Coordinates of C-alpha atoms in Angstrom, one line a residue:
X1 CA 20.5 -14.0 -20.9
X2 CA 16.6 -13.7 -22.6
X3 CA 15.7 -12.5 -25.4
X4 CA 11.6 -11.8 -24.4
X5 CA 11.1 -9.8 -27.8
X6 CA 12.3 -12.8 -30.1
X7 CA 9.6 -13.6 -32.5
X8 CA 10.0 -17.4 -31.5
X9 CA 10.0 -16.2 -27.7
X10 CA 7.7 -17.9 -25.5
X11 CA 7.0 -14.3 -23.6
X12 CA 5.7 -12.8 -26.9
X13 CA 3.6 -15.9 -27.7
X14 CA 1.9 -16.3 -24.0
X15 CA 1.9 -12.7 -23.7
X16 CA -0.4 -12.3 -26.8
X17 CA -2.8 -14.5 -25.4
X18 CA -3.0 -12.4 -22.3
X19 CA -3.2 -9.1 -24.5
X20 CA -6.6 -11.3 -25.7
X21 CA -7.8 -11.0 -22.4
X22 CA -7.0 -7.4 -21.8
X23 CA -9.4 -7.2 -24.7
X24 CA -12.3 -9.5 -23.9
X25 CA -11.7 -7.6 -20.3
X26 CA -12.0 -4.0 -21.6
X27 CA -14.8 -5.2 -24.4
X28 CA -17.1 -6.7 -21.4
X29 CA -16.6 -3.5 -18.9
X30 CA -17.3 -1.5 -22.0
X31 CA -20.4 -3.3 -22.9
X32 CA -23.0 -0.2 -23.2
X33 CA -25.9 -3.3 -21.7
X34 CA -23.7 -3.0 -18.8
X35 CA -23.9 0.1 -17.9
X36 CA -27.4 0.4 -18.9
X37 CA -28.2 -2.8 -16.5
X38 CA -25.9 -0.8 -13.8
X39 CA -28.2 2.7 -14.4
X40 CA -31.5 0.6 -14.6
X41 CA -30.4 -1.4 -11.3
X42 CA -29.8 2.3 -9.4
X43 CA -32.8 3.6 -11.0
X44 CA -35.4 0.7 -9.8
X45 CA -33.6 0.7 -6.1
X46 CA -34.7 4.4 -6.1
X47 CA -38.1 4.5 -7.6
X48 CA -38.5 1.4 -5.2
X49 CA -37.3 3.3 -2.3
X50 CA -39.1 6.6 -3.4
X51 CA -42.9 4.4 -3.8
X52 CA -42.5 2.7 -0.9
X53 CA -42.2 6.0 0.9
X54 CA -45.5 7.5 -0.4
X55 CA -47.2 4.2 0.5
X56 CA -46.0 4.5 3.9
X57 CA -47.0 8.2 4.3
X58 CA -50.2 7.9 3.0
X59 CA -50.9 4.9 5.4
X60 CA -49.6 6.9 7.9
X61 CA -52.1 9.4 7.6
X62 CA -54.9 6.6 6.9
X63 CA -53.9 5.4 10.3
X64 CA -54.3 8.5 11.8
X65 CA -57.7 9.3 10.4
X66 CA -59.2 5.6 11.5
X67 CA -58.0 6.3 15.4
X68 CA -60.3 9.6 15.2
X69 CA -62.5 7.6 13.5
X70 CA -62.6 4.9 16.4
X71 CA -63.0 7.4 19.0
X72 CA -65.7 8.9 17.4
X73 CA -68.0 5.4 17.0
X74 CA -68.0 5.7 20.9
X75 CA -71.0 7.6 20.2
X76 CA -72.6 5.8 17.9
X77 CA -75.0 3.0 18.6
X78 CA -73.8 -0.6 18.9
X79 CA -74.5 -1.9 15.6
X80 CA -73.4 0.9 14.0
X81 CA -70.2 1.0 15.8
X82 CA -69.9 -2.8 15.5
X83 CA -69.9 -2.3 11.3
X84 CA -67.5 0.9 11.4
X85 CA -65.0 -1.2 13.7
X86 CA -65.2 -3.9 11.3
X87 CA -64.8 -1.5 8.1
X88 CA -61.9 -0.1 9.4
X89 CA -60.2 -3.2 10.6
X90 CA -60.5 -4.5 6.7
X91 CA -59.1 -1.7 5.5
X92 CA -56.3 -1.9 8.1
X93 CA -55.5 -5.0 6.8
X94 CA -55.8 -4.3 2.9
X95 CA -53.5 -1.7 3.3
X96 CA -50.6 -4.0 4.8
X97 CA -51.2 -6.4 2.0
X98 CA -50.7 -3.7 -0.7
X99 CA -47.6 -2.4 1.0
X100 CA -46.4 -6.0 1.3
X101 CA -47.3 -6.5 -2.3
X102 CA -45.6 -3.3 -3.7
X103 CA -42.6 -4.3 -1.5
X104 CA -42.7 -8.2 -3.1
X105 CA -42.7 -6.5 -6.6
X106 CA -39.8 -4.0 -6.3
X107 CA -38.2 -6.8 -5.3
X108 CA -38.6 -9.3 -7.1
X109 CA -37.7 -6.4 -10.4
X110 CA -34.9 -5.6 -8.5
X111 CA -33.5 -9.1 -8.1
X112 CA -33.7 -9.6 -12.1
X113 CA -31.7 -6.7 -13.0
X114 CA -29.0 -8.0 -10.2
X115 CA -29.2 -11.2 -11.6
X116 CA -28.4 -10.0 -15.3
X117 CA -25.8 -7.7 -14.0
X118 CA -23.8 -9.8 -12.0
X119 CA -23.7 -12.4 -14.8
X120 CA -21.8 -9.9 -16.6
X121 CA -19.7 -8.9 -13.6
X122 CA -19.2 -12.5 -12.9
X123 CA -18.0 -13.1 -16.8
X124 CA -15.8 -10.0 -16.6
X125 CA -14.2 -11.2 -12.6
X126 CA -13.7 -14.8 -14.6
X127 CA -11.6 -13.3 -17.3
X128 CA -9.5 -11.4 -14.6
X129 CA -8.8 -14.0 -12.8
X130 CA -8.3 -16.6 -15.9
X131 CA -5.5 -13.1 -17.0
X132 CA -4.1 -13.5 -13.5
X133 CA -3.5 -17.0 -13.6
X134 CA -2.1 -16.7 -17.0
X135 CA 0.3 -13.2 -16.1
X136 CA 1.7 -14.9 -12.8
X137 CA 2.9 -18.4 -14.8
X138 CA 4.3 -16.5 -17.5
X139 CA 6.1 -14.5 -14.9
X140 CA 7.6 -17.5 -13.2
X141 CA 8.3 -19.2 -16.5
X142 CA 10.5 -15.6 -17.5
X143 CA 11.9 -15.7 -14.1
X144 CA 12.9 -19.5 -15.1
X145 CA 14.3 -18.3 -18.1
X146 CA 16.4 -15.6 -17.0
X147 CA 19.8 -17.1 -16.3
X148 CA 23.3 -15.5 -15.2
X149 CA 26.4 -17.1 -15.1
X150 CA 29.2 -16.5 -13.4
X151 CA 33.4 -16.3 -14.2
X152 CA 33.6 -19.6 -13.2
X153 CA 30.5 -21.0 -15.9
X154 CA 27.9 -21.8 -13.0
X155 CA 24.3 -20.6 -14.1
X156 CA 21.6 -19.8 -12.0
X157 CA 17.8 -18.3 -12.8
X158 CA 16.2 -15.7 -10.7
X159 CA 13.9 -18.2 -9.1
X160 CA 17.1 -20.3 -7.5
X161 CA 18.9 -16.5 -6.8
X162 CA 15.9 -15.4 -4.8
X163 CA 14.7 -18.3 -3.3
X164 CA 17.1 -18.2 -0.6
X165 CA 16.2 -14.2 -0.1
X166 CA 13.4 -12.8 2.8
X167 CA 11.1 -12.7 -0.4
X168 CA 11.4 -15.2 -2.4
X169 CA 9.5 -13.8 -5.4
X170 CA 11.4 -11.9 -7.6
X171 CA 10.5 -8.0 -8.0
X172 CA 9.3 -6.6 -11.2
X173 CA 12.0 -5.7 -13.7
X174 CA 14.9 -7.9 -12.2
X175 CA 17.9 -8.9 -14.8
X176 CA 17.1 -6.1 -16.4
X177 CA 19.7 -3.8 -15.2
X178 CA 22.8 -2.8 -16.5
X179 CA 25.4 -4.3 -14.7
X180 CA 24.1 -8.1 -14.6
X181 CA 23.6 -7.7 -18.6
X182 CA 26.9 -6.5 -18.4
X183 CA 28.8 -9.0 -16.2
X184 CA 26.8 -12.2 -18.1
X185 CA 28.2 -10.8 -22.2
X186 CA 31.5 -10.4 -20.6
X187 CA 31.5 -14.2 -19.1
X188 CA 30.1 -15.4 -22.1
X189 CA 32.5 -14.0 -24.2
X190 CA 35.5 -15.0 -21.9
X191 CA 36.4 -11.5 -20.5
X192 CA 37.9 -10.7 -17.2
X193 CA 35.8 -7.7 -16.2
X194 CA 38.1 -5.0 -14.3
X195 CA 36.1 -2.2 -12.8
X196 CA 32.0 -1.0 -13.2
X197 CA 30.1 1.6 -12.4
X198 CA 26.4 2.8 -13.2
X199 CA 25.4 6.2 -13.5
X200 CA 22.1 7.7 -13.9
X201 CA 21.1 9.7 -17.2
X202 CA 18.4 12.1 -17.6
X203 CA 16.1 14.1 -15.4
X204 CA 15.7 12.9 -11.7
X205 CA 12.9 10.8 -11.0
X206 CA 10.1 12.7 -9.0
X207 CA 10.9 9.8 -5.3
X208 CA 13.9 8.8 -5.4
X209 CA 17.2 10.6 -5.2
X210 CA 18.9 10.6 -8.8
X211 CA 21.4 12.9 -10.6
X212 CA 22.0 13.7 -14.3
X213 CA 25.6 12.0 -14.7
X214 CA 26.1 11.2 -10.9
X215 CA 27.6 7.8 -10.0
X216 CA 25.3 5.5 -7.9
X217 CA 25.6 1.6 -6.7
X218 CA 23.4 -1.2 -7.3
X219 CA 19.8 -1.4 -5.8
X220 CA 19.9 -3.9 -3.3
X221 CA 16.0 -5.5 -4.3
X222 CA 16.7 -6.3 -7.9
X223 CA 20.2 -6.4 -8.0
X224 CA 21.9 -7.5 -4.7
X225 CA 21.1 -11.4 -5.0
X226 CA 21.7 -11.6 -8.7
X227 CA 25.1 -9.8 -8.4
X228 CA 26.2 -11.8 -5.3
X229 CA 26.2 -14.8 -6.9
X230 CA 27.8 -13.4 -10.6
X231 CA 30.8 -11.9 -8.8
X232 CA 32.1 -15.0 -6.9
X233 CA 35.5 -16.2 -8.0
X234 CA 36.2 -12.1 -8.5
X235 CA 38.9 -10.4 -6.3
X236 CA 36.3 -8.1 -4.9
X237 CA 36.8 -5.0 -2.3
X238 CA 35.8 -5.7 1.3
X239 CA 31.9 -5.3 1.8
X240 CA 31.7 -2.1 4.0
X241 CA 28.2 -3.6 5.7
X242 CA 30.6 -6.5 6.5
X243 CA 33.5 -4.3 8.5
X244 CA 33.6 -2.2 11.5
X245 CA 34.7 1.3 10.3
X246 CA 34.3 2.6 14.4
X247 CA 37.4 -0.2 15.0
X248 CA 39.9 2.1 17.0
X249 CA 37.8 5.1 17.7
X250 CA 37.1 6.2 21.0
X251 CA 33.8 8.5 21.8
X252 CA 34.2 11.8 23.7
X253 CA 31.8 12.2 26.7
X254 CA 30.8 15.4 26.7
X255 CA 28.4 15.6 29.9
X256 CA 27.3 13.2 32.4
X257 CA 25.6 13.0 35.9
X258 CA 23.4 10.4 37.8
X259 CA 20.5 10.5 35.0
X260 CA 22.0 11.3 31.5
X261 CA 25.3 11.2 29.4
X262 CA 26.0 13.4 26.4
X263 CA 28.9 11.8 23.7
X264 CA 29.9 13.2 20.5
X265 CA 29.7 10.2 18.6
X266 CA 32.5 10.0 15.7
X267 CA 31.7 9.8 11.9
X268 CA 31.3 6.5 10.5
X269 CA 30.4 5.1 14.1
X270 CA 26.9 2.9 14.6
X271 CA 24.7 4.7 17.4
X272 CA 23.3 1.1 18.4
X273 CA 23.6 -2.5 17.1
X274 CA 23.5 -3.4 13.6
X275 CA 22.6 -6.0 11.5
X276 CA 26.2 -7.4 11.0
X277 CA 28.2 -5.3 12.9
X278 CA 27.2 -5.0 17.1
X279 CA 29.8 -2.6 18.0
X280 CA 28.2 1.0 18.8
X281 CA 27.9 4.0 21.0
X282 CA 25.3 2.0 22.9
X283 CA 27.3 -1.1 23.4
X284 CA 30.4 1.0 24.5
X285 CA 27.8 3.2 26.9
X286 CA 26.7 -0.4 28.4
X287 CA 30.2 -1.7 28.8
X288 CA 31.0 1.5 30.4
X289 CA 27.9 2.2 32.7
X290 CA 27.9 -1.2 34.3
X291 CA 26.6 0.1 37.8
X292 CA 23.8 2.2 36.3
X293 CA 20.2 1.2 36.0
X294 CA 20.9 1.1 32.4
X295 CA 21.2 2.7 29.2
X296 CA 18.7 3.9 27.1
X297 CA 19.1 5.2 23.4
X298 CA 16.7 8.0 22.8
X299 CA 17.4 8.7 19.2
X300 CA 20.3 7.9 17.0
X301 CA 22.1 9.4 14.0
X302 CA 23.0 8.0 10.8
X303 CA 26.8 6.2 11.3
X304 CA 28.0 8.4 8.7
X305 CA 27.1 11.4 10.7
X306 CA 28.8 12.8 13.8
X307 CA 27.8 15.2 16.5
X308 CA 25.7 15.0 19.7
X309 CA 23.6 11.9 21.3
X310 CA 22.1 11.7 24.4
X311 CA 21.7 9.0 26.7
X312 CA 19.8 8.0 29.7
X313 CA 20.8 6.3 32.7
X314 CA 18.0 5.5 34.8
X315 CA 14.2 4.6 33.6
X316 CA 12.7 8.0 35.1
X317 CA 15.4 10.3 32.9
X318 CA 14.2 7.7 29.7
X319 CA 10.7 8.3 30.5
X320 CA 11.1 12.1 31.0
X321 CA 13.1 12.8 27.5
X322 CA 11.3 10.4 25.8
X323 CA 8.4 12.8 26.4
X324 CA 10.3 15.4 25.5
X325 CA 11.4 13.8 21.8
X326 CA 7.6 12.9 21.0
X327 CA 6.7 16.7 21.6
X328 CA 9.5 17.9 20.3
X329 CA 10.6 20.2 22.7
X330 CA 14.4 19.0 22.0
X331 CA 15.8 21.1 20.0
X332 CA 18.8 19.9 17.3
X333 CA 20.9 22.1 15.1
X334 CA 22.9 20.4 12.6
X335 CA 25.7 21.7 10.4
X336 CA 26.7 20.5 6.8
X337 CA 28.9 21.2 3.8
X338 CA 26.5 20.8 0.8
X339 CA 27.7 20.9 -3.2
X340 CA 27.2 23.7 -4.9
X341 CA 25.8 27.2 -4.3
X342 CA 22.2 28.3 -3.1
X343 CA 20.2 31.3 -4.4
X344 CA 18.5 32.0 -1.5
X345 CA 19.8 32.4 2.6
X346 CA 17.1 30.4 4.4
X347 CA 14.2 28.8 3.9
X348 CA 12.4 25.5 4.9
X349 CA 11.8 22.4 3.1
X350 CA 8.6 19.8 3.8
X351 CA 8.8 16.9 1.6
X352 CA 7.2 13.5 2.7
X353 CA 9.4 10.3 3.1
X354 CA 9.4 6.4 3.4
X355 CA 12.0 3.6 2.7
X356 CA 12.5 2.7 -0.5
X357 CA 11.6 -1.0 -0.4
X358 CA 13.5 -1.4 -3.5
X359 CA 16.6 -0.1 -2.6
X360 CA 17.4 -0.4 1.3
X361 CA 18.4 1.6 3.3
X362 CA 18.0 4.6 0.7
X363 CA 14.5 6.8 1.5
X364 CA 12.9 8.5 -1.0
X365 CA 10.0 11.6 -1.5
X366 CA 6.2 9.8 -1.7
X367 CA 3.2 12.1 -1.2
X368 CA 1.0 8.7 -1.0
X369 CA 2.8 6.8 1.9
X370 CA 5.2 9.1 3.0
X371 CA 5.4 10.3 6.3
X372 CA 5.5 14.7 7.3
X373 CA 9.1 15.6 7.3
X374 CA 10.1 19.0 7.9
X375 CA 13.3 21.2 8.0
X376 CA 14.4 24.5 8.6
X377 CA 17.8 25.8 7.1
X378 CA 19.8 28.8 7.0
X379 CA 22.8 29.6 4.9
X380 CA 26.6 29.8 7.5
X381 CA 28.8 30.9 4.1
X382 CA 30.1 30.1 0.5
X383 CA 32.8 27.8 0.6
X384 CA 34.4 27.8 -3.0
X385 CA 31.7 25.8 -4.7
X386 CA 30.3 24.6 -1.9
X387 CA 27.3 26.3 1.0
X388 CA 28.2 26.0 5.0
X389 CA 24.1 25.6 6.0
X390 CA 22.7 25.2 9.2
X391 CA 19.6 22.3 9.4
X392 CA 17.2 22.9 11.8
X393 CA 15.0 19.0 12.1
X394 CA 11.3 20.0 13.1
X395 CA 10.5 16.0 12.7
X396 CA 13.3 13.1 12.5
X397 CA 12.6 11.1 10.1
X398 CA 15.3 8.8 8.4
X399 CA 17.8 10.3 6.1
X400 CA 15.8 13.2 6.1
X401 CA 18.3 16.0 6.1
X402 CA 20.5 14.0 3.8
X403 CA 16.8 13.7 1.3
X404 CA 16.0 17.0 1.6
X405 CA 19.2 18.7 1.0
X406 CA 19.8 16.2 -2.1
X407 CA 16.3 15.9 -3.5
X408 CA 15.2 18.2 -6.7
X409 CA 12.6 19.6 -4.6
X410 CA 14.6 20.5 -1.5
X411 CA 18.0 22.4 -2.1
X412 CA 19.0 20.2 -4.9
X413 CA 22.3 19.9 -3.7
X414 CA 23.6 16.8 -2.3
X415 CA 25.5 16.8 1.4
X416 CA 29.5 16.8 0.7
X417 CA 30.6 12.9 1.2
X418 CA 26.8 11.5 0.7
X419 CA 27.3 8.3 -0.6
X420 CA 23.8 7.3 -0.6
X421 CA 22.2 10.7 -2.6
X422 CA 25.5 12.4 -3.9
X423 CA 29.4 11.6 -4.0
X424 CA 31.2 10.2 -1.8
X425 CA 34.4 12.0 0.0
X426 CA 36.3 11.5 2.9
X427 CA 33.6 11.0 5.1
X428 CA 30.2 12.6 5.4
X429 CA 29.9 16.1 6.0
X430 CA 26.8 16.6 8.4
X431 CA 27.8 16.9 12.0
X432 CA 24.8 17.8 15.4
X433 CA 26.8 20.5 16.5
X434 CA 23.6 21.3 18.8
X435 CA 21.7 20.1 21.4
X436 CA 19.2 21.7 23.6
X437 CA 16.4 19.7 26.0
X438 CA 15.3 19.8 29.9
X439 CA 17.1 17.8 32.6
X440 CA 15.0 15.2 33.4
X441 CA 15.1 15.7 37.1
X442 CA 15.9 19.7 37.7
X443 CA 13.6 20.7 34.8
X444 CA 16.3 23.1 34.0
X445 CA 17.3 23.6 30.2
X446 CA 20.6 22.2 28.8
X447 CA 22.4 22.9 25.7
X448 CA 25.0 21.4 24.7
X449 CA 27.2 22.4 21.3
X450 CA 30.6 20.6 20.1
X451 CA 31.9 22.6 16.8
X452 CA 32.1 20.2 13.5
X453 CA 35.8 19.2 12.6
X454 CA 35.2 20.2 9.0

């Protein structure tokens, strides 16, 4: 595709010129003037303010002694008064003019040492910017240069490939995967590739969700436009995004009255609208409950997970449990299958998440932007090689018990079917078997339990 390290490559030659700047940069903000400007600036606006002080406490007390002083020539006889008033008045007004002179001074001291400094700030701000001028045409000049073709010849760079994406700039890194370089030295060398697959090697990362020898898919930031447009003209497997894996199931209604309805929502089943695919347990609700005031989703569960959603009916039961869900008074018990075996019987796991921007839909650990995400578990039984566990969700964040039972830090042990953080199987084996809340209307509590089919 791009050789960047060639010795006649433009990226080596442009990128030495920028490493020239990195220098001048770190040379200028190293400059021992500058920080003795910076120290001397700091210094002065002290001093200044500490001067200035005095001056204006000893006025103060000046001030002071010249009202006694006035009252006092009350008693003194008119001439004499008459020269005392006038003595004091001078000395009134010599003492502003000092403190306006003192104040003139420190400033005008002040105002050289900010002059000299931001000269050198200004010089060091013009060779950032002069670096980031230079770093972003480079950039775009690589991302010209990078160019993938295609079995049937055509050649695109990233610029054209991501052009036509919700950002149009190309992240950080891109074509530098393995399965583009991959694809391209098997087009250019007229091969027919068959089957790929990337694994990760090593020690997981500290965010996202990565396993010494495990299998995982292509990210869908870096990867997703480039690879679109190298596998056309390829017999390819349908795109499961693309397909409606609920098709033919039915959902179970598990409770229902004038306010709410309960459903145990099959695996692999959407719990409202998605991008490409509308069908869900909503949409079915709403095609159902045509006479009711509506029907409100109050939280969902992943598609890949089954168990136990609750809907409302009317705007007075969606305003009640909403309250309840943002004070967490609904209580959820889900049950899962996880790999492997755990040394201990319960515990509970807080781990911080967000999306990973750069690989949608996955969520990874971040103790910068994540959000609090907390979860209780408990060991059911041993399974062969693989833990029964109960997960109790304080918070409901998404993925989270799929994160934290797969994440190095949590249990380290990936949910049973977890295409997203583990292997895939059969289907996903994390089912709410458990649902407990208030009826909107009575008050009275409610729980709810259908038993996982695993």
């Amino acid at each position: 595709m791009f050789d960047r390290f060639a010795d006649a490559s433009f990226f080596r030659v442009d990128g030495d010129q920028i490493a020239v700047i990195n220098q001048q940069v770190r040379e200028q903000e190293t400059d021992p003037e500058l920080a003795e400007l910076a120290s001397a600036l700091k210094q002065s606006q002290l001093q200044a303010e500490h001067e200035l002080s005095q001056r204006r406490t000893l006025h103060s007390k000046q001030r002071h002694l010249r009202k006694q002083q006035r009252l006092q020539a009350e008693e003194l006889p008119e001439k004499e008064k008459h020269t005392l008033l006038a003595r004091l008045a001078e000395e009134s007004v010599q003492q502003k003019r000092q403190l306006q002179c003192l104040k003139q001074e420190w400033e005008q001291r002040i105002a050289a040492l900010q002059h000299r400094l931001d000269h050198k700030l200004m010089r060091i701000e013009q060779l950032k910017q002069q670096r980031k001028q230079r770093s972003a045409a480079l950039q775009k000049k690589l991302f010209s240069a990078y160019r993938f073709a295609n079995i049937r010849g055509v050649e695109k760079d990233l610029v054209e490939l991501f052009s036509v994406t919700k950002n149009p700039l190309p992240p950080a890194g891109s074509g530098e995967c393995a399965a583009p370089k991959l694809l391209h030295y098997a087009f250019q060398h007229q091969l027919r590739p068959i089957a790929l697959a990337e694994f990760w090697w090593g020690r997981s990362p500290k965010s996202e969700i990565r396993q010494h020898k495990k299998f995982y898919p292509a990210c869908q930031s870096k990867c997703q436009p480039i690879l679109a447009h190298m596998l056309e003209g390829m017999p390819l497997e349908d795109n499961p995004l693309l397909s409606n894996p609920a098709q033919g199931q039915d959902i179970t209604i598990v409770y229902q009255d004038d306010a709410i309805v309960v459903v145990n929502k099959p695996a692999e089943f959407l719990s409202v609208p998605g991008v490409h695919v509308h069908d869900s347990v909503l949409t079915r609700l709403k095609a159902q409950f045509t006479q009711a005031e509506g029907v409100f989703a109050l939280h969902r569960l992943d598609m890949s997970t089954s168990g136990l959603l609750v809907f409302a009916l009317t705007r007075r039961a969606n305003k009640q449990l909403q309250k309840q869900f943002i004070s967490r008074a609904v209580q959820k018990r889900y049950v899962a299958l996880i790999e492997g075996k755990l040394s201990e019987t319960q515990g509970e796991i807080q781990l911080p998440l967000c999306g990973d921007l750069d690989d949608r839909p996955r969520q990874k650990v971040c103790w910068q932007q994540g959000k609090p995400a907390l979860t209780h578990w408990e060991t059911v039984q041993v399974e062969q090689n693989r833990t029964r566990v109960y997960l109790y969700p304080y918070t409901g964040r998404t993925h989270q018990l799929r994160v934290h039972c797969a994440h190095h830090l949590g249990l380290n042990a990936p949910i049973v079917g977890d295409d997203l953080y583990g292997l895939q199987d059969k289907r996903l084996f994390l089912h709410a078997e458990q649902l407990s809340f208030a009826h909107p209307y009575t008050k009275q509590p409610m729980t709810f339990q259908v038993d996982a089919d695993f």
